[in-house]
Short mmCIF file of C-alpha atoms in Angstrom, two decimals:
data_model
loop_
_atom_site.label_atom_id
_atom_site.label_comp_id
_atom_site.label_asym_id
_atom_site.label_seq_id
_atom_site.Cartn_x
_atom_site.Cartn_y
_atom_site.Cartn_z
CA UNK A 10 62.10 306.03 -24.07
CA UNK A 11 65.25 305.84 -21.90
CA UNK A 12 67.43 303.60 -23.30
CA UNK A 13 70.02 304.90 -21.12
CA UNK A 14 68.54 304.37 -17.91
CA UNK A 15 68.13 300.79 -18.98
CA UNK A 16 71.76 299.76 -20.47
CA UNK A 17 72.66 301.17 -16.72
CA UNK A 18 70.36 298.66 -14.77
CA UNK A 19 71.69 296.10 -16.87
CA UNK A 20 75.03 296.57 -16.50
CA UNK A 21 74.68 296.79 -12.88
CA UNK A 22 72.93 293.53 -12.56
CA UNK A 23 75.05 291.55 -14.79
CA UNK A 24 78.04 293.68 -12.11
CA UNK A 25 76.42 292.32 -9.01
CA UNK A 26 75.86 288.97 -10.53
CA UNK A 27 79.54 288.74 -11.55
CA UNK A 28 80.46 289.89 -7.78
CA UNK A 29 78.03 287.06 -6.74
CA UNK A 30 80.03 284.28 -8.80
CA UNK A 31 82.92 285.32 -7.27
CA UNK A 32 81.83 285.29 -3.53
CA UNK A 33 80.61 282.10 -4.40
CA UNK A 34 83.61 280.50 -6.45
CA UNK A 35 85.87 281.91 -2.95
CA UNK A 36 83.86 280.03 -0.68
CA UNK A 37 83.61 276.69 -3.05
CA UNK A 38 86.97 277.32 -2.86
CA UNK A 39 87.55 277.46 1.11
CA UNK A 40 85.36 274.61 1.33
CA UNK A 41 87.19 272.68 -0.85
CA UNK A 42 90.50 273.12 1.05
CA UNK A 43 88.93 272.58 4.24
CA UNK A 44 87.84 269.47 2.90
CA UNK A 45 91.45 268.64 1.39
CA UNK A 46 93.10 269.71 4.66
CA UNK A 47 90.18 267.44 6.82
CA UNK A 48 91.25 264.40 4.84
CA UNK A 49 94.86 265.17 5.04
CA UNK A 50 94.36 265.02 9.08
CA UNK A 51 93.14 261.85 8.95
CA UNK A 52 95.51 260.09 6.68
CA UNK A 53 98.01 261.77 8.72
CA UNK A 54 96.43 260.47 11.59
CA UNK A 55 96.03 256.87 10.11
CA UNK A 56 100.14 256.63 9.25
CA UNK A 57 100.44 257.14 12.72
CA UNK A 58 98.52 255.15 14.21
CA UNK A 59 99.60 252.45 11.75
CA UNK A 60 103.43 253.31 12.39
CA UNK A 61 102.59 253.19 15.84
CA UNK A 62 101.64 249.48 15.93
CA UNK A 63 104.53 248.79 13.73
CA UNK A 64 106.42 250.13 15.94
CA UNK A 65 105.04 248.03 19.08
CA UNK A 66 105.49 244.88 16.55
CA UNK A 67 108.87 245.35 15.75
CA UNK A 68 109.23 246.32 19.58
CA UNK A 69 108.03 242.84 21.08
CA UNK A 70 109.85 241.13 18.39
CA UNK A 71 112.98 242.71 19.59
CA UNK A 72 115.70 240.61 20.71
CA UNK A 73 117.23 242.75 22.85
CA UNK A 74 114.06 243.37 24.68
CA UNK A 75 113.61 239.95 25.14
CA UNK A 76 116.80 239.04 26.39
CA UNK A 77 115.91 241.93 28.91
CA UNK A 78 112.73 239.72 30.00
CA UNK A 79 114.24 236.43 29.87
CA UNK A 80 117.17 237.81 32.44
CA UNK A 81 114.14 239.68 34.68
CA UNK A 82 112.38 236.55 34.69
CA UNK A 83 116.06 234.37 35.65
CA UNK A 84 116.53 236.98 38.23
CA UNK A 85 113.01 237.15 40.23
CA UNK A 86 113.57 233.09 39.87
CA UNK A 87 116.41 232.70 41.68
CA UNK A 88 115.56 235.54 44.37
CA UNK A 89 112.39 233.30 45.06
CA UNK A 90 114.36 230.07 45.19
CA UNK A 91 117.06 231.95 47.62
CA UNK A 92 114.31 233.30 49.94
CA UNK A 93 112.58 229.47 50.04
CA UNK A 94 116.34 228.40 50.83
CA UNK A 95 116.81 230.77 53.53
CA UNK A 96 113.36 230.07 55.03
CA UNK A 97 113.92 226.29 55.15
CA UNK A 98 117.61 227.50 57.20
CA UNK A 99 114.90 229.82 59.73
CA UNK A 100 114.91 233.65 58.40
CA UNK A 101 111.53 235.06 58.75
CA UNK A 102 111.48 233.42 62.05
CA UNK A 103 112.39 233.77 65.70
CA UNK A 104 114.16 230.03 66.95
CA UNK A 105 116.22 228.50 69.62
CA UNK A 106 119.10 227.08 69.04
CA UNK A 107 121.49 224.59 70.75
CA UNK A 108 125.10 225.19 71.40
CA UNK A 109 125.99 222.53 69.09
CA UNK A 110 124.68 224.48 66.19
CA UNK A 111 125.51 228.16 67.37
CA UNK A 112 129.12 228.25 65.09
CA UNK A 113 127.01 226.62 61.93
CA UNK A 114 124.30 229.85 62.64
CA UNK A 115 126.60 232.43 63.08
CA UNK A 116 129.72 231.33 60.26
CA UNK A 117 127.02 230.15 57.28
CA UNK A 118 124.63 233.42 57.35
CA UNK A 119 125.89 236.94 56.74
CA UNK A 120 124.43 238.79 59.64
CA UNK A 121 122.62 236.84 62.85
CA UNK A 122 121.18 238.56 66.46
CA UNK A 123 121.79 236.46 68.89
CA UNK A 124 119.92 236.66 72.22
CA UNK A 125 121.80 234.98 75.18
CA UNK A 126 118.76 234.34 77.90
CA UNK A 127 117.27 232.89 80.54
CA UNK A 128 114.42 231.02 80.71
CA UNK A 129 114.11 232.89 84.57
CA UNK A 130 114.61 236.21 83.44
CA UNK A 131 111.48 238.75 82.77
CA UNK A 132 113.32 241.20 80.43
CA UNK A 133 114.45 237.82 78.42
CA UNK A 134 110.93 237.39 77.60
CA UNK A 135 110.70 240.70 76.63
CA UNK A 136 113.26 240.92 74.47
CA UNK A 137 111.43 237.85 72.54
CA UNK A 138 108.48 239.49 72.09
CA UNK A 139 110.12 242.24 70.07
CA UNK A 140 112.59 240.02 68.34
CA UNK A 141 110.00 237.67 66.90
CA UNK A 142 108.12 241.02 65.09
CA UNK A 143 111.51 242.01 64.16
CA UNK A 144 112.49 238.43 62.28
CA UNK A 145 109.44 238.83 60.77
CA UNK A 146 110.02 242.14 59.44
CA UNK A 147 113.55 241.79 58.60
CA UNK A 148 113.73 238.53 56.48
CA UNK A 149 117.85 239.15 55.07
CA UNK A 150 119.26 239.01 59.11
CA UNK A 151 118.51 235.62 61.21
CA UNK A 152 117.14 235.84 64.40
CA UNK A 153 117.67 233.66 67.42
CA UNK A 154 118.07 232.79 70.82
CA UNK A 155 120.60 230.34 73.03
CA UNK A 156 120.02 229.46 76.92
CA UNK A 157 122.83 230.66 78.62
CA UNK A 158 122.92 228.29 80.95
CA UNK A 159 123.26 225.64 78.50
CA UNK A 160 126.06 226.97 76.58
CA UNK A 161 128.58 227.71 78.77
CA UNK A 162 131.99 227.50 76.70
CA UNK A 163 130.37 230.37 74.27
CA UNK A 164 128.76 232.44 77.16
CA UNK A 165 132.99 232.19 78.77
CA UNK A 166 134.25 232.89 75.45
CA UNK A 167 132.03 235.82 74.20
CA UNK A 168 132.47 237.21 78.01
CA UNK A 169 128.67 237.25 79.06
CA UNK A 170 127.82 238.34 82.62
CA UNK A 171 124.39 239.45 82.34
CA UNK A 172 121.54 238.87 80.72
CA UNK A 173 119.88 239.86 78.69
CA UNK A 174 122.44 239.59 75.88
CA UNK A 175 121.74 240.52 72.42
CA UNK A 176 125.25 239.84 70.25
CA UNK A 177 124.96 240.68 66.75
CA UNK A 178 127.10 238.95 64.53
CA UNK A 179 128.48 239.25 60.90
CA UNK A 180 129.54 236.85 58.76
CA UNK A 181 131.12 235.59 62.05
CA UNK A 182 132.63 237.80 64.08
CA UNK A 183 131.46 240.18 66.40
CA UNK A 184 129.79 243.69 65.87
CA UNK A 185 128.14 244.50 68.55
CA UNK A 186 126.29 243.46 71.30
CA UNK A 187 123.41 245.44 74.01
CA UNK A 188 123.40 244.47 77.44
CA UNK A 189 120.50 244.94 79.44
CA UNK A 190 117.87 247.66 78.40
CA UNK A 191 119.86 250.90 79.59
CA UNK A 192 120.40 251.22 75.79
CA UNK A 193 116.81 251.00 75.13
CA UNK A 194 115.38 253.01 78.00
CA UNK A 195 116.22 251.85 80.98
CA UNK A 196 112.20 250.28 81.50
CA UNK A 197 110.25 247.22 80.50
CA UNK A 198 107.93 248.93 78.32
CA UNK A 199 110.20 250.29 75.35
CA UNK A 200 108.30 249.77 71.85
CA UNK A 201 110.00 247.17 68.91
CA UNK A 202 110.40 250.50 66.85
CA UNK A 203 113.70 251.89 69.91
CA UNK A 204 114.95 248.43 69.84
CA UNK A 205 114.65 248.25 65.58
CA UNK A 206 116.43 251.52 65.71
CA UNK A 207 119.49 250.26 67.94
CA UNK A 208 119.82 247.49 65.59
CA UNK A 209 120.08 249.48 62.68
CA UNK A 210 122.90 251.60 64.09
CA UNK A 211 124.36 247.61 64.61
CA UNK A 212 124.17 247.51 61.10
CA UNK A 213 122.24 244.52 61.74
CA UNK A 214 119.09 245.60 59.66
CA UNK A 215 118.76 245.15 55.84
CA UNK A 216 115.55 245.22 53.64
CA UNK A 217 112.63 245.27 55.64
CA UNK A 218 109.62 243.21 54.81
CA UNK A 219 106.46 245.60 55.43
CA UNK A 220 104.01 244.45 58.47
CA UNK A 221 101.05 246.11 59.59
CA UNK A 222 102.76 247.63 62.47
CA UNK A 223 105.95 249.32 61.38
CA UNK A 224 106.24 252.15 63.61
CA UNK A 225 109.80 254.30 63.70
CA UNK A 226 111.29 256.41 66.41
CA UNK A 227 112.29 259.89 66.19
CA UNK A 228 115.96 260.88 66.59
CA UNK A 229 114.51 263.19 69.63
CA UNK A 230 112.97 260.13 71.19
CA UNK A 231 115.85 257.73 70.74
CA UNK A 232 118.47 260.23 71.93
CA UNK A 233 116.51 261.13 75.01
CA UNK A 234 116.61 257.39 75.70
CA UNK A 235 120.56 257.13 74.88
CA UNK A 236 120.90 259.88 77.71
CA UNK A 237 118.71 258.41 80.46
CA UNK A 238 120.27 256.48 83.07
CA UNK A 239 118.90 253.69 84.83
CA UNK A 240 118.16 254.10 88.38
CA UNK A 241 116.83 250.60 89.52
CA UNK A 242 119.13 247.94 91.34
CA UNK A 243 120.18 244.89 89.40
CA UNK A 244 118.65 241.73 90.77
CA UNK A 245 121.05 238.11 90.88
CA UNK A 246 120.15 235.00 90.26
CA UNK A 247 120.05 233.32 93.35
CA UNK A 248 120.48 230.21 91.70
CA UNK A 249 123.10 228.01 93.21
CA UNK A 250 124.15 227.09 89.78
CA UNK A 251 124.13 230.51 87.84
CA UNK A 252 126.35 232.82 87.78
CA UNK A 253 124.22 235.49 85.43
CA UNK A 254 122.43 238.71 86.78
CA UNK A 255 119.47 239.44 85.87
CA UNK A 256 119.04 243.31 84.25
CA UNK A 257 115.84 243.94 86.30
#
């Protein structure tokens, strides 16, 4: 019998089985970290999510944060009760005035446009049409008008000769003024956006109020206008009892 041959086979199983433990024992073992790391993740996860939302808490509780609010909510307050004030006193819109009232316009609001016309005149009317879209669009400057025929002490004093006459005015006094349209093209059909630019340069233009048309002009466009020169002949008033020119 080989008693040899069969303490070898022995020995080699109880080897393989001991390798076999092992294997096993290491992977138990992997597992079992994987599992501790898993769970560490999540409470990990948890805290922060929970520190998070303590976090918020203590944040709306702040007081700092809600003095912030309580002076955002003071401020958008009294910008709504300032723009119902200036509304009730005509910004947003495009009126007439009398001469009795033009110092009260021009010395109580920080920037007005005033448009010196005649009821007679064609490019008058124009000039109304685009003034009305720009009072509208413009709600910080006041827009309005005054019949130069009717005020005749303001039309001596500010020097007025033709018409139309667009005198921009801040905090009353006198910025600037366009005469005519040579300054807007020389021709009847100039868009708002030339005339919105010329004002700007007036510095008559603050925050704009966004309409659905609010086209701009080019600097290539509105120089090109600056340089033409207008070729028609001025037409008078042939009026006995006017002595404004019309800029036809």
């Amino acid at each position: 019998m080989n008693f040899g041959g069969q303490e070898s086979t022995r020995e080699g199983e109880k080897f393989r089985g001991t390798l076999n433990s092992i294997a096993y024992g290491e992977v138990m073992a992997a597992a079992a970290k994987n599992i501790q790391k898993e769970m560490m993740d999540a409470e990990a996860s948890a805290a922060e999510r929970n520190q998070s939302y303590i976090d918020m808490d203590d944040l709306l509780d702040d007081p700092d944060l809600q003095k912030i609010h309580e002076e955002r909510i003071a401020q958008l307050k009294e910008e709504a009760e300032k723009r119902a004030l200036m509304k009730t006193k005509g910004h947003g819109t495009y009126e007439q005035i009398e001469e009795g009232k033009f110092l009260e316009v021009v010395t109580k609001t920080d920037i007005v446009v005033v448009h010196f016309f005649h009821k007679e005149f064609e490019r008058c009317k124009i000039v109304d049409k685009h003034l009305k879209v720009l009072a509208e669009k413009y709600f910080d400057t006041k827009f309005v008008k005054i019949s130069a025929p009717d005020s005749p002490f303001f039309v001596e004093k500010l020097g007025i000769r033709m018409l139309p006459c667009i005198i921009i005015f801040h905090d009353g006094v006198t910025c600037d003024r366009i005469v005519g349209f040579e300054e807007l093209g020389s021709s009847d059909d100039f868009s708002t956006a030339v005339f919105e630019r010329r004002l700007k340069q007036a510095r008559a233009l603050r925050k704009k109020k966004k309409t659905e048309s609010d086209d701009e002009v080019d600097d290539e466009d509105f120089n090109r206008i600056g340089r033409s020169v207008y070729a028609g002949e001025r037409q008078y008033l042939k009026d006995e009892d006017s002595d404004f020119s019309d800029s036809d």
